[in-house]
CSV table of C-alpha atoms and ligand atoms in Angstrom, one decimal:
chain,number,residue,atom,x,y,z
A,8,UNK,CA,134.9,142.4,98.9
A,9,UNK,CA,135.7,145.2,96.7
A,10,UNK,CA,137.0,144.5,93.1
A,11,UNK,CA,139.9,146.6,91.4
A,12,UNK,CA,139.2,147.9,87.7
A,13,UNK,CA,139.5,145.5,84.9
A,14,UNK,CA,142.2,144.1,84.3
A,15,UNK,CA,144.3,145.1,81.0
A,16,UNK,CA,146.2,141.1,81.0
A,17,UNK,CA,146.1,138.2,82.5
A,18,UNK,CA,148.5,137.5,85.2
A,19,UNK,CA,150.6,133.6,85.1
A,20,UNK,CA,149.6,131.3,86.5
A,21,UNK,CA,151.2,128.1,88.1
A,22,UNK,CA,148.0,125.9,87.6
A,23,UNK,CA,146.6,127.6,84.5
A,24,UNK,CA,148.0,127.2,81.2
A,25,UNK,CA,147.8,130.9,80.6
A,26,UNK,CA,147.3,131.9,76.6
A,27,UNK,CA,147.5,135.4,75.2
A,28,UNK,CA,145.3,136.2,71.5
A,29,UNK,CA,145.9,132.3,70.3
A,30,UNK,CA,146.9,132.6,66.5
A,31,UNK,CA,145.7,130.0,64.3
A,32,UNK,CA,148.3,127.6,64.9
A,33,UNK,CA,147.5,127.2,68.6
A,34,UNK,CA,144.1,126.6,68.0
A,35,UNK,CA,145.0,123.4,65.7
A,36,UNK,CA,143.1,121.6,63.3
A,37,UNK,CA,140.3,121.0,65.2
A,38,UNK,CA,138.6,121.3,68.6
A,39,UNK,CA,140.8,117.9,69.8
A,40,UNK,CA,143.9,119.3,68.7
A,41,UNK,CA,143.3,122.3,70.4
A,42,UNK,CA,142.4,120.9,73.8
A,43,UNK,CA,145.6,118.7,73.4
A,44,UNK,CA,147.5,121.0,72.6
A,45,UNK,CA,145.9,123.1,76.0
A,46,UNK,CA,147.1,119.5,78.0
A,47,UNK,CA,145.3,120.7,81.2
A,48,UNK,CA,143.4,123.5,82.8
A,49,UNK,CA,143.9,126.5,80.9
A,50,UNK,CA,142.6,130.4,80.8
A,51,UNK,CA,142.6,131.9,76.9
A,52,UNK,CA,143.0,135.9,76.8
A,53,UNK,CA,141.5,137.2,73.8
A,54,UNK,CA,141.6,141.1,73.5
A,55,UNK,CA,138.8,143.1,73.1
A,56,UNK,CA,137.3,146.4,70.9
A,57,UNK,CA,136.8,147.9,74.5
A,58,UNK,CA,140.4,147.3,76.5
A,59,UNK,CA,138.9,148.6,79.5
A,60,UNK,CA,136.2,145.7,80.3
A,61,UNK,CA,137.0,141.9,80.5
A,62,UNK,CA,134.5,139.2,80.9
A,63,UNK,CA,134.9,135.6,81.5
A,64,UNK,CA,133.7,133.0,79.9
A,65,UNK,CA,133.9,129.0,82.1
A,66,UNK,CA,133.6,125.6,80.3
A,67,UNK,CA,134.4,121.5,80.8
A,68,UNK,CA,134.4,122.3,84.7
A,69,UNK,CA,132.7,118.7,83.5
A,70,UNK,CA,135.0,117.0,80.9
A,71,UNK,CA,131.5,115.1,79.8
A,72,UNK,CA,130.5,118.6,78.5
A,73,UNK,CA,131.2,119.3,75.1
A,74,UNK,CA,128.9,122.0,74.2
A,75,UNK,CA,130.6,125.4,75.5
A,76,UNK,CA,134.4,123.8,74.4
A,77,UNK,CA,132.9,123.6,70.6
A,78,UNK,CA,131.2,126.9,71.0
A,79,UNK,CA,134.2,128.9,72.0
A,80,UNK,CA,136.8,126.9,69.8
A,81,UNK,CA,134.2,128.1,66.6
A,82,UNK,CA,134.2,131.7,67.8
A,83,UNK,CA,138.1,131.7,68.5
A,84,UNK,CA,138.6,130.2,64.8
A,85,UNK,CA,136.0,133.3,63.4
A,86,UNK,CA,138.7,135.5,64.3
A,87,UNK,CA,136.1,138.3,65.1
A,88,UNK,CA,137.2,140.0,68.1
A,89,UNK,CA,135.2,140.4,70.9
A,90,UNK,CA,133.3,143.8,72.4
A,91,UNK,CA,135.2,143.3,75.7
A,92,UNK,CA,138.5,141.6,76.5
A,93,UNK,CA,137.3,137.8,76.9
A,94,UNK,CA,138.8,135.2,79.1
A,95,UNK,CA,137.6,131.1,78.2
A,96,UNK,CA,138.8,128.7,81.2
A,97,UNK,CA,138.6,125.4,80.4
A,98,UNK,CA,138.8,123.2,83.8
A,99,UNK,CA,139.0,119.5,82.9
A,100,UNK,CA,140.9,119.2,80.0
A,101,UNK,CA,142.5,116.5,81.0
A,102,UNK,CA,139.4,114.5,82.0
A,103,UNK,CA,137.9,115.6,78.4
A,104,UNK,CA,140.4,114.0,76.7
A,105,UNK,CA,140.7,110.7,78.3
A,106,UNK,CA,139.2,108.3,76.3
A,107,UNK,CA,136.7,107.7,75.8
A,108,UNK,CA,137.0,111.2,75.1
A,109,UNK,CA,134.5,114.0,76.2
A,110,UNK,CA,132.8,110.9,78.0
A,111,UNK,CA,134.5,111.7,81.9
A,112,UNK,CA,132.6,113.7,84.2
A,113,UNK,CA,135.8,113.7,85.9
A,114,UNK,CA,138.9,111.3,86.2
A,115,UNK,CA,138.4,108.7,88.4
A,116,UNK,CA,139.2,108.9,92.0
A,117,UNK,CA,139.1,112.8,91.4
A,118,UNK,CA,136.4,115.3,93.1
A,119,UNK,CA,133.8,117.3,90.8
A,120,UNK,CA,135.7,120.3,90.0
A,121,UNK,CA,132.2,122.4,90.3
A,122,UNK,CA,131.7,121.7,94.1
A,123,UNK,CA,135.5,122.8,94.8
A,124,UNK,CA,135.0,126.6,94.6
A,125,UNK,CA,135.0,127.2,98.2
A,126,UNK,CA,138.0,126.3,100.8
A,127,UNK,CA,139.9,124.1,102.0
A,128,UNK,CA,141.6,124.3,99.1
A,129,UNK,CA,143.8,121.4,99.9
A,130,UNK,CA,144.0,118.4,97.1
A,131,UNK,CA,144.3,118.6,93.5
A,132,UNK,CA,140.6,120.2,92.9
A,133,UNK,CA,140.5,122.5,95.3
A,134,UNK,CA,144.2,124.0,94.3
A,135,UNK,CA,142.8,124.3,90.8
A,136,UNK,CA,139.5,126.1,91.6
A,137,UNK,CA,141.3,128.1,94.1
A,138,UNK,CA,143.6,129.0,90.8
A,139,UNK,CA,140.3,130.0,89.0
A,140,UNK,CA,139.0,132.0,92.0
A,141,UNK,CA,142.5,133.9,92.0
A,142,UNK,CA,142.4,134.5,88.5
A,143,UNK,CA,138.8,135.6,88.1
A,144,UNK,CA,139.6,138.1,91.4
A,145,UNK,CA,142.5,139.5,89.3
A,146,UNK,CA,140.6,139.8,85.8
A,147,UNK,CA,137.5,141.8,87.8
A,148,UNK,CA,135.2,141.1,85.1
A,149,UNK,CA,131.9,142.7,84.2
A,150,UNK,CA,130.3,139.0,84.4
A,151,UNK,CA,130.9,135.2,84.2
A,152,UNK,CA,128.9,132.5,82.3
A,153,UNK,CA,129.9,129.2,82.8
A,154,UNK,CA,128.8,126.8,80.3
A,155,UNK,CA,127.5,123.2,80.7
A,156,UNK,CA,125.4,120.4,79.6
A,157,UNK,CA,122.8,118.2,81.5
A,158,UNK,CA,123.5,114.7,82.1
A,159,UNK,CA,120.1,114.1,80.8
A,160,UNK,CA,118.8,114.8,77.7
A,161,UNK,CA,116.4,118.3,77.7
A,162,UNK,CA,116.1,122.1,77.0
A,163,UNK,CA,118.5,125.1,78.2
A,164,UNK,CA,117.9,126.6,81.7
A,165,UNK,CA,120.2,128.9,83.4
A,166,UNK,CA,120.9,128.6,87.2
A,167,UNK,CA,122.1,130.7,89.4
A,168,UNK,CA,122.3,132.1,93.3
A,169,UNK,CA,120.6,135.4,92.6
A,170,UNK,CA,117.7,136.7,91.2
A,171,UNK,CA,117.7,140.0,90.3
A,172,UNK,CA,118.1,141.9,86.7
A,173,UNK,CA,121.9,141.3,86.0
A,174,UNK,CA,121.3,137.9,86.2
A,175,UNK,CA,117.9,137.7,84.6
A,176,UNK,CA,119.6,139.9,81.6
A,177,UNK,CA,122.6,137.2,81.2
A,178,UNK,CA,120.4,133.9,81.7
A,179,UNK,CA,118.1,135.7,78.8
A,180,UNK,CA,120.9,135.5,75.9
A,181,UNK,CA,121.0,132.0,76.1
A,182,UNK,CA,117.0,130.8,77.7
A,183,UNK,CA,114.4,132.0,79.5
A,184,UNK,CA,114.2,129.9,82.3
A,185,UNK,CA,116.2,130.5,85.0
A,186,UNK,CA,116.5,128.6,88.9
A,187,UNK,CA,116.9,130.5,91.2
A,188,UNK,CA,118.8,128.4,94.4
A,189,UNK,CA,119.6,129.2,97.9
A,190,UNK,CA,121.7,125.7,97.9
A,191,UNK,CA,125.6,125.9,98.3
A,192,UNK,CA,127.7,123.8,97.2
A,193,UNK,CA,131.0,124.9,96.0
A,194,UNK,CA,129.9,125.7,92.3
A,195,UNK,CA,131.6,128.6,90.5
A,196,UNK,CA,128.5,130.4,90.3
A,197,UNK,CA,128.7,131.0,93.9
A,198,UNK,CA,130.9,134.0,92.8
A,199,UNK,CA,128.1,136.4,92.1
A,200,UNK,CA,127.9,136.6,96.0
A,201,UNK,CA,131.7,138.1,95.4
A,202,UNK,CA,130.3,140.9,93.2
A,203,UNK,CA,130.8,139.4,90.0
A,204,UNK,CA,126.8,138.2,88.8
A,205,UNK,CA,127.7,134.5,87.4
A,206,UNK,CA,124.9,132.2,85.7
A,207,UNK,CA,125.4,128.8,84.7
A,208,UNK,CA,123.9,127.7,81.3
A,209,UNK,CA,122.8,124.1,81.0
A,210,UNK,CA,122.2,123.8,77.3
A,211,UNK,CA,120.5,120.9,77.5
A,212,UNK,CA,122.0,117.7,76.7
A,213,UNK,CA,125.8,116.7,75.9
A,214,UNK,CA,124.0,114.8,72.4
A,215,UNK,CA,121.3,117.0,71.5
A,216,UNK,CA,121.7,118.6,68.7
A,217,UNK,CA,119.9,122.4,70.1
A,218,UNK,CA,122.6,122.2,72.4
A,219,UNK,CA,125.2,123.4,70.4
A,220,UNK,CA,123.6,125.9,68.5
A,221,UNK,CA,122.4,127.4,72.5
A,222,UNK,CA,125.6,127.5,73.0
A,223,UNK,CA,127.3,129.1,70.0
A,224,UNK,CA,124.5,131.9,69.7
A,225,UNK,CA,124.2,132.7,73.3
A,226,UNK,CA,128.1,132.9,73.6
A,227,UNK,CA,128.4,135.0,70.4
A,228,UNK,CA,125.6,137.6,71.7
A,229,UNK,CA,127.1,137.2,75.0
A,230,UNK,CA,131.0,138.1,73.3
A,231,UNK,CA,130.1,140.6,71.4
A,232,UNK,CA,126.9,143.2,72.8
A,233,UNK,CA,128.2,146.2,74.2
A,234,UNK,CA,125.7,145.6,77.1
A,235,UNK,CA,125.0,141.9,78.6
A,236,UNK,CA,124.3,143.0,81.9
A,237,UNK,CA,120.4,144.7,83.1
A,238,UNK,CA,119.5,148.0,81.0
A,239,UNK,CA,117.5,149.9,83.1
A,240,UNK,CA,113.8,149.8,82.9
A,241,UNK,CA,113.7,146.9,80.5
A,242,UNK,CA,111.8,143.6,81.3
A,243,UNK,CA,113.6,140.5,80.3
A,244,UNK,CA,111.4,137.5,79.7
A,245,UNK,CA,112.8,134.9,82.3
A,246,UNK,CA,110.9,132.6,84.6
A,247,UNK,CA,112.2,132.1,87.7
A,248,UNK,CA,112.3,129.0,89.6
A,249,UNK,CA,112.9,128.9,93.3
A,250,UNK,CA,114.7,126.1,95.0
A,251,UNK,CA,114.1,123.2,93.6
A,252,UNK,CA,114.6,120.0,96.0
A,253,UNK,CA,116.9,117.3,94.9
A,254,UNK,CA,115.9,114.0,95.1
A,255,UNK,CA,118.7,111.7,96.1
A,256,UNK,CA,119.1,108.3,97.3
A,257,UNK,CA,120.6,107.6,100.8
A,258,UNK,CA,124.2,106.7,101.0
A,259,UNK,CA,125.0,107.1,97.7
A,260,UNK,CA,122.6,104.1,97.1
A,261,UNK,CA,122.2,102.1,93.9
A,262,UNK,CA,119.9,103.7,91.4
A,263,UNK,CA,118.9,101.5,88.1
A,264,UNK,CA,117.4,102.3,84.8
A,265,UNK,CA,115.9,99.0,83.5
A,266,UNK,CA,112.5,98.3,82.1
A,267,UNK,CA,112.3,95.9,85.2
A,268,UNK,CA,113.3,96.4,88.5
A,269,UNK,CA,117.0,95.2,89.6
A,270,UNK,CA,117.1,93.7,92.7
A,271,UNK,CA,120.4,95.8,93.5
A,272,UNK,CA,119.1,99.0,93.1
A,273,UNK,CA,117.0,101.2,95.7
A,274,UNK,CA,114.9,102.4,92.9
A,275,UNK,CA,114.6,101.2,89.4
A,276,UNK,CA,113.9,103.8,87.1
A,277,UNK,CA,113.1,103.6,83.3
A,278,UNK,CA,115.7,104.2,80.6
A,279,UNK,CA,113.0,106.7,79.4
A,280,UNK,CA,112.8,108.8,82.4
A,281,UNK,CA,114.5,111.8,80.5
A,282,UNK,CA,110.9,112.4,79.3
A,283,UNK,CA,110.1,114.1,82.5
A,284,UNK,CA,112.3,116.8,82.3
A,285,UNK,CA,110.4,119.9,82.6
A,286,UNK,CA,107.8,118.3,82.7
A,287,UNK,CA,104.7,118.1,85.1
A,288,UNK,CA,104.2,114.9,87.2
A,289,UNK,CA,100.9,114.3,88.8
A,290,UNK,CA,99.9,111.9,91.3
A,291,UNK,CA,99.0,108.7,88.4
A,292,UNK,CA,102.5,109.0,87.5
A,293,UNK,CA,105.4,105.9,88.7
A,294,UNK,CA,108.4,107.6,88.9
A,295,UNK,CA,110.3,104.2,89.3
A,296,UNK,CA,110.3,100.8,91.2
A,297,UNK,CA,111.3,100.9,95.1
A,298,UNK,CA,113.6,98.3,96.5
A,299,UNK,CA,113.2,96.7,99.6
A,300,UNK,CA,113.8,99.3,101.8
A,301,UNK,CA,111.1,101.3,99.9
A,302,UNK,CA,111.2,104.9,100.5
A,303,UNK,CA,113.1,105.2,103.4
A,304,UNK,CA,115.6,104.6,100.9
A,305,UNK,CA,115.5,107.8,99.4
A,306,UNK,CA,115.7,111.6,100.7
A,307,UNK,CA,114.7,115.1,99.4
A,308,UNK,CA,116.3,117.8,101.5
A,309,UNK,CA,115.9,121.3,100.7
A,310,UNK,CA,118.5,124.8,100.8
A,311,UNK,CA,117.6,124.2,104.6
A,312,UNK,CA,118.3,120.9,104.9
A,313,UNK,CA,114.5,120.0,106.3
A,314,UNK,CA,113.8,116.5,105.3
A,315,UNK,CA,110.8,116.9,102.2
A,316,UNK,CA,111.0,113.7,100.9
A,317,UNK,CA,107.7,112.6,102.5
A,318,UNK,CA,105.9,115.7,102.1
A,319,UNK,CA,106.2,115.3,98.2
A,320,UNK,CA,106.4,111.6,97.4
A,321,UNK,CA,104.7,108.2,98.5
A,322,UNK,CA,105.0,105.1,98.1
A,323,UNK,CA,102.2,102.6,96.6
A,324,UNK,CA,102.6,98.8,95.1
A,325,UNK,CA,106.1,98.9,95.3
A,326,UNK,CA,106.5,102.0,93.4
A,327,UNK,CA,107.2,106.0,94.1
A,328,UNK,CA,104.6,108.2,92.8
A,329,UNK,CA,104.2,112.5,93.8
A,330,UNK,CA,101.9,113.2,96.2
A,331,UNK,CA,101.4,116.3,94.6
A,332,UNK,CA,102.2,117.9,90.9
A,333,UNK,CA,105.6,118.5,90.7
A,334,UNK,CA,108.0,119.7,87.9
A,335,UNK,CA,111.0,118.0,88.0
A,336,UNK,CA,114.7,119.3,85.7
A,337,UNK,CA,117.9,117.7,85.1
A,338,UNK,CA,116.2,114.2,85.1
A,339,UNK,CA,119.6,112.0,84.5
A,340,UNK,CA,119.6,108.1,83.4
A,341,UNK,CA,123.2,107.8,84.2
A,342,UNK,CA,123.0,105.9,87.2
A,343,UNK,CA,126.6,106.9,89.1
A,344,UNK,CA,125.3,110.5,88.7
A,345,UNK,CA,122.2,109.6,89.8
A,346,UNK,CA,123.6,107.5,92.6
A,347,UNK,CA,126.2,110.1,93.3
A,348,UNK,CA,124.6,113.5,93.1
A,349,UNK,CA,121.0,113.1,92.5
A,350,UNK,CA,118.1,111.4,90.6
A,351,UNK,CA,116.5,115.0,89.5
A,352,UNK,CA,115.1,118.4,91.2
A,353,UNK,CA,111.8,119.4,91.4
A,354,UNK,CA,109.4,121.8,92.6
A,355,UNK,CA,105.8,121.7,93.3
A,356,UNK,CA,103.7,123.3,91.4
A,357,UNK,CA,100.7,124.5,94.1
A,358,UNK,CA,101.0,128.1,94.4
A,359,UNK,CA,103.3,129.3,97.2
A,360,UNK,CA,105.3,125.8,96.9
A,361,UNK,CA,108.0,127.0,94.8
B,10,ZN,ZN1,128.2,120.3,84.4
């Protein structure tokens, strides 16, 4: 697909609440009056030094979080204006502010908005992503960074579905740790296969306190450097990590974090398990407590959907240990997002196992 130059406005839009160089009363006292005040999915032009470049700039795709909303509310309310026209879309505003507020992945009975970016777009997600897609095609930016938090508490990584230096050069103003996935499933940052290099940034958990300042520095330095895509010849700093496997329970099964194991649950984890985030686990190390069904219960399929699960785990007096060293990310102990998308991702760690 071949892109048109950058745009000089943004188009309206019948899903988006479309707003043009906010003045200081749009933005409200503070970041809830200003997401009110927004009331659903919205796209925020903000004009730029250069006229002739946009980039874009995704948050709350997950009302649950918080981190790129404050960011980009603190740099609106700085009043600097950015190198390049800059577009902000904030997805699930409405989710966001449902009380509890900033506490909703999504609403209830709704699909998550982030594996919507790819057709049919039929129901109420899909029409909105499809707006976003439409939008982003119009703008024709430079790049997109679409901002996040883990569910789990843990440092930044960026993720993306291309390695190469554009996307190493964005990933590196926010972390230098970037996954690198073959996987599909509808996330925005499927774009960069659209000619438009996309990297999420997960910085790190919705309570921890490095989150925010990951996400206000990188978004500044993202904003306002006249260059954020690959210079030529320079070596950005990023490790790469290919295709991790997610490990998931079957059918949406139970999952449990208790100190003892709940008779419900597939697998009990602890209420700790956020420790193993980027972390190594070797072969001495429980991961949780099996149920019944043991680990049939559970499945680990990679980008090719080939079954892994027994390949990298085993199970031994009732619990689920590695049968190699793996490193595992985005280690939740939210059990419906464990239940409902996955327990973590990992890799091995052997050479040639990534
Ligand atoms: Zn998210």
């Amino acid at each position: 697909m071949s892109w048109q130059k950058s745009s000089q406005t943004i188009p309206e839009s019948a899903l988006l609440n479309v707003v043009k160089d906010p003045g200081p009363d749009q933005l409200g006292q503070d970041v809830w009056a200003f997401l009110r005040g927004l009331g659903g999915p919205s796209a925020i032009w903000v004009s730029g030094q250069d006229a002739s470049r946009t980039r874009v700039v995704c948050t709350l795709l997950h009302g649950n979080e918080p981190s790129g909303t404050h960011a980009l509310y603190r740099f609106l309310r700085s009043g600097k204006k950015p190198l390049t026209n800059a577009v902000f879309i904030l997805a699930s505003v409405k989710a966001a502010l449902t009380p509890p507020v900033f506490s909703h992945r999504m609403l209830p009975g709704k699909r998550d908005l982030n594996r919507c970016f790819r057709p049919p777009f039929e129901d109420e997600e899909g029409l909105i992503a499809e707006a976003i897609l439409d939008l982003i095609q119009t703008l024709s930016p430079e790049c997109l960074i679409d901002v996040h938090n883990t569910s789990g508490s843990g440092p930044a990584f960026g993720v993306s579905i291309q390695d190469d230096p554009d996307h190493r050069a964005l990933t590196s103003l926010f972390t230098n740790d970037l996954i690198v996935t073959d996987l599909r499933l509808g996330a925005l940052m499927e774009l960069s296969e659209r000619a438009v290099p996309t990297v999420t940034i997960e910085c790190g958990g919705a309570s921890d306190h490095p989150s925010q300042i990951i996400a206000e520095e990188g978004l500044h330095r993202y904003l306002m450097a006249e260059q954020v895509l690959a210079v030529p010849d320079l070596e950005y700093m990023v490790n790469i990590y290919h295709n991790p496997i997610r490990l998931e329970t079957r059918g949406d099964a139970p999952v449990a974090y208790a100190e003892e194991p709940d008779p419900e649950a597939v697998i009990t984890l602890s209420p700790q398990s956020e420790k193993f985030n980027y972390g190594t686990l070797t072969r001495e190390e429980c991961i949780g407590s099996l149920g019944q069904a043991g680990l049939s219960a559970l499945t680990a399929k990679d980008h090719k959907g080939n079954e892994r699960l027994e390949e990298y785990f085993e199970a031994h007096d009732g619990g689920l240990y590695p049968r190699h060293p793996i490193k595992v990310f985005m280690v939740t102990t939210n059990a419906t997002i464990a239940r409902k998308d996955c327990l973590f991702y990992f890799i091995g760690c052997n050479p040639g196992q990534s």
